[in-house]
mmCIF file with all atom_site columns, C-alpha atoms in Angstrom:
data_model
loop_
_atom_site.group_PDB
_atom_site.id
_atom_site.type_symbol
_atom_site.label_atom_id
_atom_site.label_alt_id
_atom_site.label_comp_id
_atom_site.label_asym_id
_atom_site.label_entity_id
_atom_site.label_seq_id
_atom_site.pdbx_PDB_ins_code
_atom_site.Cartn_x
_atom_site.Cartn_y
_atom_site.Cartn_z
_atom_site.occupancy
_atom_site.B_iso_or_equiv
_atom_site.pdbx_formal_charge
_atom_site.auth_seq_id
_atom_site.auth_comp_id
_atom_site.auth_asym_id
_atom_site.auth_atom_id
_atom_site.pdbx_PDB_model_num
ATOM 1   C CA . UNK A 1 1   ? 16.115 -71.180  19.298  1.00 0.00 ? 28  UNK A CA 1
ATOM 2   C CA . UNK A 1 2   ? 16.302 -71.470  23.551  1.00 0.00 ? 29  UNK A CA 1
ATOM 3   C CA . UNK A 1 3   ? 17.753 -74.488  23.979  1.00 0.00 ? 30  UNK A CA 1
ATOM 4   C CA . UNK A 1 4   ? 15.651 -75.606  25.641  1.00 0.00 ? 31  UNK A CA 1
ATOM 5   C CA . UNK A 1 5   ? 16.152 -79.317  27.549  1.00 0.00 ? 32  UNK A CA 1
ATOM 6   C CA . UNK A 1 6   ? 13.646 -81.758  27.958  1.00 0.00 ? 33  UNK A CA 1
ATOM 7   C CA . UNK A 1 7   ? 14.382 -81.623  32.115  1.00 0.00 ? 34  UNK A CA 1
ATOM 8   C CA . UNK A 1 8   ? 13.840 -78.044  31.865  1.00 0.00 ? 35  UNK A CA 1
ATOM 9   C CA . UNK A 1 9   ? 11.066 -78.022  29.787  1.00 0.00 ? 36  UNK A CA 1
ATOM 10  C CA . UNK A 1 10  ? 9.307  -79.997  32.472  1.00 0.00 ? 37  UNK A CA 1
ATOM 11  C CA . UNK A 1 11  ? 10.240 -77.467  35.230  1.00 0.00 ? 38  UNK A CA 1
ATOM 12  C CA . UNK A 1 12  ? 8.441  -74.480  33.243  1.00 0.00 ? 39  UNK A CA 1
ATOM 13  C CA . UNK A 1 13  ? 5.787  -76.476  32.680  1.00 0.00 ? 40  UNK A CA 1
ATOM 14  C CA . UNK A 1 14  ? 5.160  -77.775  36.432  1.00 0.00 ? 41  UNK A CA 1
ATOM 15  C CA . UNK A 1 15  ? 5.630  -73.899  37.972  1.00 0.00 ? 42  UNK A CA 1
ATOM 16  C CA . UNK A 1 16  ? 3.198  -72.568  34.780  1.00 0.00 ? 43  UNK A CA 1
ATOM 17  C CA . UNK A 1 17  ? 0.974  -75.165  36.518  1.00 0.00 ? 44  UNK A CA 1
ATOM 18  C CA . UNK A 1 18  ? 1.374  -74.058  39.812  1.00 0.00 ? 45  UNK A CA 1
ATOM 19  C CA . UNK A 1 19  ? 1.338  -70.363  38.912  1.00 0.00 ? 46  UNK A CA 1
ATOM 20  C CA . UNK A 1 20  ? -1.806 -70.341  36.162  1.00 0.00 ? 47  UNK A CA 1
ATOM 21  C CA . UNK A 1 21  ? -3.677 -73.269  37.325  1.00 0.00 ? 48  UNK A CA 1
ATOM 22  C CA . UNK A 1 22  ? -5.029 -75.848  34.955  1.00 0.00 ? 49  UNK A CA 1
ATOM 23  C CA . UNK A 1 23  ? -7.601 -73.280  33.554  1.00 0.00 ? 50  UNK A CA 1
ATOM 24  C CA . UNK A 1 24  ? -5.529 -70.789  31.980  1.00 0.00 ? 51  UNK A CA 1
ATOM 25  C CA . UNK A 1 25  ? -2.558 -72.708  30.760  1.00 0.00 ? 52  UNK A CA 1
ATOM 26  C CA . UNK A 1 26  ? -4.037 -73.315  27.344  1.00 0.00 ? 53  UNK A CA 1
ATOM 27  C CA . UNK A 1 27  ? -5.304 -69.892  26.999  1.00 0.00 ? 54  UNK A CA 1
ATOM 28  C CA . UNK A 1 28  ? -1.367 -69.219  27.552  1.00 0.00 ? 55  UNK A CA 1
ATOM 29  C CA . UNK A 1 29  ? -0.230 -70.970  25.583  1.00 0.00 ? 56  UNK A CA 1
ATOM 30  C CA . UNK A 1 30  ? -2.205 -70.219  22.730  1.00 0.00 ? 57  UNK A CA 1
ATOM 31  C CA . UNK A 1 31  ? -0.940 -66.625  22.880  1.00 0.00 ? 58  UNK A CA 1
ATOM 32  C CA . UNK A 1 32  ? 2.333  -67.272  23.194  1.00 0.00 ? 59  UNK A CA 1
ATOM 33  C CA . UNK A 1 33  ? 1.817  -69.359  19.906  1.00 0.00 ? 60  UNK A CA 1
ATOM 34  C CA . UNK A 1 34  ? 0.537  -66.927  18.946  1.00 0.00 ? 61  UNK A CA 1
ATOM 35  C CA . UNK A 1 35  ? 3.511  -63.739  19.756  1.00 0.00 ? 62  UNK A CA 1
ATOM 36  C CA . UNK A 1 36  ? 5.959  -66.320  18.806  1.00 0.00 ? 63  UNK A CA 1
ATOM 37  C CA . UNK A 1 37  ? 4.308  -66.548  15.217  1.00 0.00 ? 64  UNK A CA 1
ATOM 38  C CA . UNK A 1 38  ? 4.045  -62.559  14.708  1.00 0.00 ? 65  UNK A CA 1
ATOM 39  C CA . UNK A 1 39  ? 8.027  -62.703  16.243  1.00 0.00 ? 66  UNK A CA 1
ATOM 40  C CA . UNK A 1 40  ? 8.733  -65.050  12.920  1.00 0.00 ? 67  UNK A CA 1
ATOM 41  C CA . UNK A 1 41  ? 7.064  -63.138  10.428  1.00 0.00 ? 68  UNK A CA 1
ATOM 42  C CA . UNK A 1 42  ? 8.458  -59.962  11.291  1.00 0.00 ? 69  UNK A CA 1
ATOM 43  C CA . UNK A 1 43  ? 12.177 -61.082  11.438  1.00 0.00 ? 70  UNK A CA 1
ATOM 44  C CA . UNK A 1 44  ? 11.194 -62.731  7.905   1.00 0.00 ? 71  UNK A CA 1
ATOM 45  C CA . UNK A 1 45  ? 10.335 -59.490  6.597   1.00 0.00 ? 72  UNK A CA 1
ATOM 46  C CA . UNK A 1 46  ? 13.059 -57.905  8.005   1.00 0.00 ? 73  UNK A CA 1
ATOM 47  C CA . UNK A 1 47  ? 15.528 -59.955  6.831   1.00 0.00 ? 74  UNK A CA 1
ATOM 48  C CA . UNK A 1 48  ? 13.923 -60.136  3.293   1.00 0.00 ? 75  UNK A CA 1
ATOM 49  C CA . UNK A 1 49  ? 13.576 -56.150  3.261   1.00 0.00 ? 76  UNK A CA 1
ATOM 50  C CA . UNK A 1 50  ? 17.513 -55.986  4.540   1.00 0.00 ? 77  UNK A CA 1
ATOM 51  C CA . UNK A 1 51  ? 18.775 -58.364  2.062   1.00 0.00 ? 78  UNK A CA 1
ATOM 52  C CA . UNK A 1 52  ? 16.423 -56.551  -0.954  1.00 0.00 ? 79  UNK A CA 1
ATOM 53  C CA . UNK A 1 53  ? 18.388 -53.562  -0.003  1.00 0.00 ? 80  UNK A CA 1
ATOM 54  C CA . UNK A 1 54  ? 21.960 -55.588  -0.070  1.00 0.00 ? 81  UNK A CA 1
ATOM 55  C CA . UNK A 1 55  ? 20.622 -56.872  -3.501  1.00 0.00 ? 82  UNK A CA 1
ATOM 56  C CA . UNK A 1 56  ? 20.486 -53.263  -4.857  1.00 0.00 ? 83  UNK A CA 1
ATOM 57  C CA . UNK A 1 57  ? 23.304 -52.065  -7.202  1.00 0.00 ? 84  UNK A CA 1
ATOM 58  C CA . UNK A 1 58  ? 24.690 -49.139  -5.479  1.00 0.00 ? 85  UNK A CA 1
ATOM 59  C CA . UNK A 1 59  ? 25.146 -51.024  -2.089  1.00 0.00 ? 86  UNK A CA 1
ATOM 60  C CA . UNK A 1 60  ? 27.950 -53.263  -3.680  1.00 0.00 ? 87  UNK A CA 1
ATOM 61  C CA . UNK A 1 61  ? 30.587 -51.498  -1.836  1.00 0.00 ? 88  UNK A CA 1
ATOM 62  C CA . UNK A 1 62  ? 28.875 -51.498  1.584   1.00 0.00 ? 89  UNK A CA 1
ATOM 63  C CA . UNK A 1 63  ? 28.364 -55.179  0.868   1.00 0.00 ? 90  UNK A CA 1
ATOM 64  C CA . UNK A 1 64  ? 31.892 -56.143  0.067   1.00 0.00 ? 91  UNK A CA 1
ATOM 65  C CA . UNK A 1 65  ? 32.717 -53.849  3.166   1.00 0.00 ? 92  UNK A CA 1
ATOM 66  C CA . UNK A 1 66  ? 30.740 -56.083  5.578   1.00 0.00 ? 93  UNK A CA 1
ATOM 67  C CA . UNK A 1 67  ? 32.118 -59.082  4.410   1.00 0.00 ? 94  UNK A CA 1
ATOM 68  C CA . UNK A 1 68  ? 35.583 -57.812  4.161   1.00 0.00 ? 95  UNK A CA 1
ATOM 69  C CA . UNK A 1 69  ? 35.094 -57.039  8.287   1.00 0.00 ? 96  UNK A CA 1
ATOM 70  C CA . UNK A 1 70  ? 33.260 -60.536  8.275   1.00 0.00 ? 97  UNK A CA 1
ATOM 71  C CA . UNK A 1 71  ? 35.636 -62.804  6.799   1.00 0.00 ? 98  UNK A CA 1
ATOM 72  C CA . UNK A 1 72  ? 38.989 -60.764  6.377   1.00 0.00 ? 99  UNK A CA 1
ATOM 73  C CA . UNK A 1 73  ? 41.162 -63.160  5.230   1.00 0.00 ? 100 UNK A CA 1
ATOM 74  C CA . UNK A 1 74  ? 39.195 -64.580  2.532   1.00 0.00 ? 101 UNK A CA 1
ATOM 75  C CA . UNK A 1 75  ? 38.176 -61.610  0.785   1.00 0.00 ? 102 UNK A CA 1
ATOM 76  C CA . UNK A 1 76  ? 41.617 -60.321  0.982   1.00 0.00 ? 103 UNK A CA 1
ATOM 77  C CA . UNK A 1 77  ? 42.986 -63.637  -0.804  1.00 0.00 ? 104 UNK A CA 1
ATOM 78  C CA . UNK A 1 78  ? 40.136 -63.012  -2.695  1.00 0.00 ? 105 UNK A CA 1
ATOM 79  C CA . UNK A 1 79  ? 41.644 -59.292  -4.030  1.00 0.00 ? 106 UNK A CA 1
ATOM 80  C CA . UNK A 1 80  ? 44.993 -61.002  -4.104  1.00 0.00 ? 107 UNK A CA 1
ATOM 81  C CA . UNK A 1 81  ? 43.788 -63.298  -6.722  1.00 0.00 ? 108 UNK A CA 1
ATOM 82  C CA . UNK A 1 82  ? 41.875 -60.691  -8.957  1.00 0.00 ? 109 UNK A CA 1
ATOM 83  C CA . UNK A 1 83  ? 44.662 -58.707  -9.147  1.00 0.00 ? 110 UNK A CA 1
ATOM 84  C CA . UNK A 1 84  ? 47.084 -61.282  -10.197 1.00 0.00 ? 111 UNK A CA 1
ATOM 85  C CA . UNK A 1 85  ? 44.958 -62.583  -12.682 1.00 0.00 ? 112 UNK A CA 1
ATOM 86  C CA . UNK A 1 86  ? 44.070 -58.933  -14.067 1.00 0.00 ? 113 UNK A CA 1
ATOM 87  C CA . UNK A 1 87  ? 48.070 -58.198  -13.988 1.00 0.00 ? 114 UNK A CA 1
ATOM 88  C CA . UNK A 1 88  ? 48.798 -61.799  -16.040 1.00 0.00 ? 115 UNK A CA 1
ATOM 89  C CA . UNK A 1 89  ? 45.921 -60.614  -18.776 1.00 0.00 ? 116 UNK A CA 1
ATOM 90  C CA . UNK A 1 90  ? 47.671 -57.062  -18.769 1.00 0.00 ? 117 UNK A CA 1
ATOM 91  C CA . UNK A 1 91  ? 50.947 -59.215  -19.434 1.00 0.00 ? 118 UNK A CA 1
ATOM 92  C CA . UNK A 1 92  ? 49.268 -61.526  -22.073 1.00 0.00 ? 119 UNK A CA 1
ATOM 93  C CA . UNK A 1 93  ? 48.061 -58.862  -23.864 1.00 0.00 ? 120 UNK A CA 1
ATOM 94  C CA . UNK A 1 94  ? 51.055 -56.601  -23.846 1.00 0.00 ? 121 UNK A CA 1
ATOM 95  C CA . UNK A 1 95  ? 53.202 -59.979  -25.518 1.00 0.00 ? 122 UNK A CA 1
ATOM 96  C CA . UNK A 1 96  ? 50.210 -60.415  -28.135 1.00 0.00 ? 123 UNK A CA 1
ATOM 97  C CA . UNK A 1 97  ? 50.536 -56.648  -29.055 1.00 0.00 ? 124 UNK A CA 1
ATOM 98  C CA . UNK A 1 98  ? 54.589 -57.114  -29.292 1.00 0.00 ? 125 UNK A CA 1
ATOM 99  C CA . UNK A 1 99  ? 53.851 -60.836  -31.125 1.00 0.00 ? 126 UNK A CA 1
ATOM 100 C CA . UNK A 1 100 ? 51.753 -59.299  -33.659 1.00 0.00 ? 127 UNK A CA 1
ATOM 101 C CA . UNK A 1 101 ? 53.023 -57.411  -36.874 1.00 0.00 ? 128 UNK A CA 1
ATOM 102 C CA . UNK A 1 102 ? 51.586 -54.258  -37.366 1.00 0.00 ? 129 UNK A CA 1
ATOM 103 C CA . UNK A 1 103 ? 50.477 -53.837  -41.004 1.00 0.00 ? 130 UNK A CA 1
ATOM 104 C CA . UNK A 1 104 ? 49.000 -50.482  -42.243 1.00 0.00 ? 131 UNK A CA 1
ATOM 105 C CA . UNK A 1 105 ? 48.338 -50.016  -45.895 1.00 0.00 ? 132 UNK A CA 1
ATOM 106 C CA . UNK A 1 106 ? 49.027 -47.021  -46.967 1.00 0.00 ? 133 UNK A CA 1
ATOM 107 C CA . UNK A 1 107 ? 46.339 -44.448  -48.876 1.00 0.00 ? 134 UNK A CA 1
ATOM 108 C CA . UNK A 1 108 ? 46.681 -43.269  -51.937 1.00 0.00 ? 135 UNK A CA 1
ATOM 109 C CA . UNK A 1 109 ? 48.004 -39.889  -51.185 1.00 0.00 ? 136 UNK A CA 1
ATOM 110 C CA . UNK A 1 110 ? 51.076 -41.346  -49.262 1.00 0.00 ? 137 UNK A CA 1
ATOM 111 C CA . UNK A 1 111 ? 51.901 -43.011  -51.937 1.00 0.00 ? 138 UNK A CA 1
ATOM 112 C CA . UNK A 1 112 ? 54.512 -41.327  -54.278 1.00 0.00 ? 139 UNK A CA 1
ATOM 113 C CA . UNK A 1 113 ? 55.596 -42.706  -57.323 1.00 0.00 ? 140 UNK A CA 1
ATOM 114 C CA . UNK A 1 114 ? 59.392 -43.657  -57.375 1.00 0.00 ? 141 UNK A CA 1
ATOM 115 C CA . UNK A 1 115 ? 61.716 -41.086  -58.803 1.00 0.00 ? 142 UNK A CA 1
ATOM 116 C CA . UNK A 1 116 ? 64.481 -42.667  -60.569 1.00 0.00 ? 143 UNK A CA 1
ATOM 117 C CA . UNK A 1 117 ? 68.279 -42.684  -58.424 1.00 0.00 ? 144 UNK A CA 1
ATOM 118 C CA . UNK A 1 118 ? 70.922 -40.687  -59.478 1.00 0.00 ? 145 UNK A CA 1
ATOM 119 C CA . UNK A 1 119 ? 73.327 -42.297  -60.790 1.00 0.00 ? 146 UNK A CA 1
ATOM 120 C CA . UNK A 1 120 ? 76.116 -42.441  -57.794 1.00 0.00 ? 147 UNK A CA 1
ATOM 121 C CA . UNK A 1 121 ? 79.918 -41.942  -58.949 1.00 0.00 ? 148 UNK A CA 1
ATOM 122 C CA . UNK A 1 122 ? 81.591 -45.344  -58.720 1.00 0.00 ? 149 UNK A CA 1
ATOM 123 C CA . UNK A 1 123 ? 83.718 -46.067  -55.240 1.00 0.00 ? 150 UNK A CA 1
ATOM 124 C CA . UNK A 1 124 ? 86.629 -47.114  -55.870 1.00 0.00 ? 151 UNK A CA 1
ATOM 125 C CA . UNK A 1 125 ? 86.620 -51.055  -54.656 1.00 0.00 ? 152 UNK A CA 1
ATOM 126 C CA . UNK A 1 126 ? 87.857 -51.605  -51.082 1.00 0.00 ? 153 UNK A CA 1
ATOM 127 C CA . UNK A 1 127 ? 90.932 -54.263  -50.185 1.00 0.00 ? 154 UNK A CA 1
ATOM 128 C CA . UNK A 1 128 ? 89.587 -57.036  -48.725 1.00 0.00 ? 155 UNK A CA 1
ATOM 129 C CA . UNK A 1 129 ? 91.712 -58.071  -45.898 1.00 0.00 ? 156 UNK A CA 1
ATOM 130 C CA . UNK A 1 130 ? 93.543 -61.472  -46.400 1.00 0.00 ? 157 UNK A CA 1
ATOM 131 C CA . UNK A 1 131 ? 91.513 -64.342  -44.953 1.00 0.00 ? 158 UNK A CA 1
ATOM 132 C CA . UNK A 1 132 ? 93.879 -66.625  -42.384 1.00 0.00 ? 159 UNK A CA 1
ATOM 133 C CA . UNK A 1 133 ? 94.092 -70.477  -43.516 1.00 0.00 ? 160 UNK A CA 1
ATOM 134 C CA . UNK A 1 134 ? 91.748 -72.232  -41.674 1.00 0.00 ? 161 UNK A CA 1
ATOM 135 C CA . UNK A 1 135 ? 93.242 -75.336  -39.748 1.00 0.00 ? 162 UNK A CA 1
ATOM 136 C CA . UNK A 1 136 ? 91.875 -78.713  -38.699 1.00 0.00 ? 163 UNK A CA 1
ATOM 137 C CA . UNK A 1 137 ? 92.380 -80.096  -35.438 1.00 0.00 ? 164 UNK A CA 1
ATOM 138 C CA . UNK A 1 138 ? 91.532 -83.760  -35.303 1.00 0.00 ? 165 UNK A CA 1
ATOM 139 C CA . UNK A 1 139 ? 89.453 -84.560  -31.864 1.00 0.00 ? 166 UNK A CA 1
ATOM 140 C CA . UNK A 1 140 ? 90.272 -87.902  -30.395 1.00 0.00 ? 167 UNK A CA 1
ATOM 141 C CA . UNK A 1 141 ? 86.992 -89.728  -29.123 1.00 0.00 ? 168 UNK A CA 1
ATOM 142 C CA . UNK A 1 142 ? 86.777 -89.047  -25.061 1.00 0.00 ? 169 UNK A CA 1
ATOM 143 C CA . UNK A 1 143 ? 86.753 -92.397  -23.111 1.00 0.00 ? 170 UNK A CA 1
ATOM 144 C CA . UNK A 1 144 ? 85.475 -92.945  -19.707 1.00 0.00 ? 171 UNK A CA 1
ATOM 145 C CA . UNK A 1 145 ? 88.005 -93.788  -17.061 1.00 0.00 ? 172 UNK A CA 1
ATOM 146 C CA . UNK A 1 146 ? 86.979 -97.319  -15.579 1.00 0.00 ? 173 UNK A CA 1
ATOM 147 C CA . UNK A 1 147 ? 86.107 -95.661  -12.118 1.00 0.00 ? 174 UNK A CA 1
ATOM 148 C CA . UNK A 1 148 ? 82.887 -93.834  -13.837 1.00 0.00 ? 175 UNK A CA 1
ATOM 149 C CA . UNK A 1 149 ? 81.347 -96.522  -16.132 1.00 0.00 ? 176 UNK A CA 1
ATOM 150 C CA . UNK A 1 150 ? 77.490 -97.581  -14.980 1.00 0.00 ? 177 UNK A CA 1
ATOM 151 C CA . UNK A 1 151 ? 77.108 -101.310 -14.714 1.00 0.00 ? 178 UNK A CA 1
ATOM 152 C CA . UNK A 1 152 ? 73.454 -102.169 -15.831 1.00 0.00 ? 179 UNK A CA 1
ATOM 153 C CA . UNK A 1 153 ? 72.501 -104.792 -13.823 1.00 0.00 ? 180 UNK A CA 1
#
């Protein structure tokens, strides 16, 4: 917590010594024990009380706030991530919705019975255009020139 040395921890020592005498060194010390132990318990229940707040609910955005001015760069890959993965599940979805047939059965009231067609007045039938004669070509097989052949070896 001081960093304290062990060479300076003698040099308190000797001038609390030399300042207090032998009488009233462990008095001293027993209070300072003692201040140091009501320090600890206080920062404990500050710390606890601080981080009960943090825990609440409606402090989420002051908390992602601090650690946004904490750790910038990691909470901004962080957002970089979410909103690719929220923009590929936006994708994935939109392709399931186009994958998917829609198939609505209709109620009874939309259904209407057939009517019978009218008779339609015969066309008369269109020329068909004369198809060409189709004509074969006979391929030769290609063969590879002796400068590109692959010795396997």
């Amino acid at each position: 917590m001081f960093n304290v040395t062990g060479g300076e921890l003698i040099i308190i020592l000797a001038v609390a010594l030399v300042v207090l005498g032998p009488e009233r060194i462990p008095e001293v010390a027993r209070s300072a024990g003692r201040m140091i132990n009501k320090i600890k318990t206080m920062t404990e229940g500050f710390s606890s009380g601080v981080s009960d707040v943090m825990d609440d609910p409606a402090m989420k955005p002051f908390k992602e706030l601090t650690e946004l001015a904490a750790n910038p760069r990691q909470k901004l890959a962080e957002y970089a991530l979410e909103a690719e993965a929220e923009e590929r599940a936006k994708k994935e979805a939109a392709r399931q919705a186009a994958d998917e047939p829609v198939l609505s059965v209709p109620s009874e009231s939309e259904i209407q019975p057939e009517a019978e067609p009218e008779a339609e007045p015969e066309a008369e039938p269109e020329a068909e255009p004369e198809a060409e004669p189709e004509v074969e070509a006979e391929v030769e097989p290609m063969t590879e020139p002796d400068s590109f052949r692959v010795n396997e070896t």
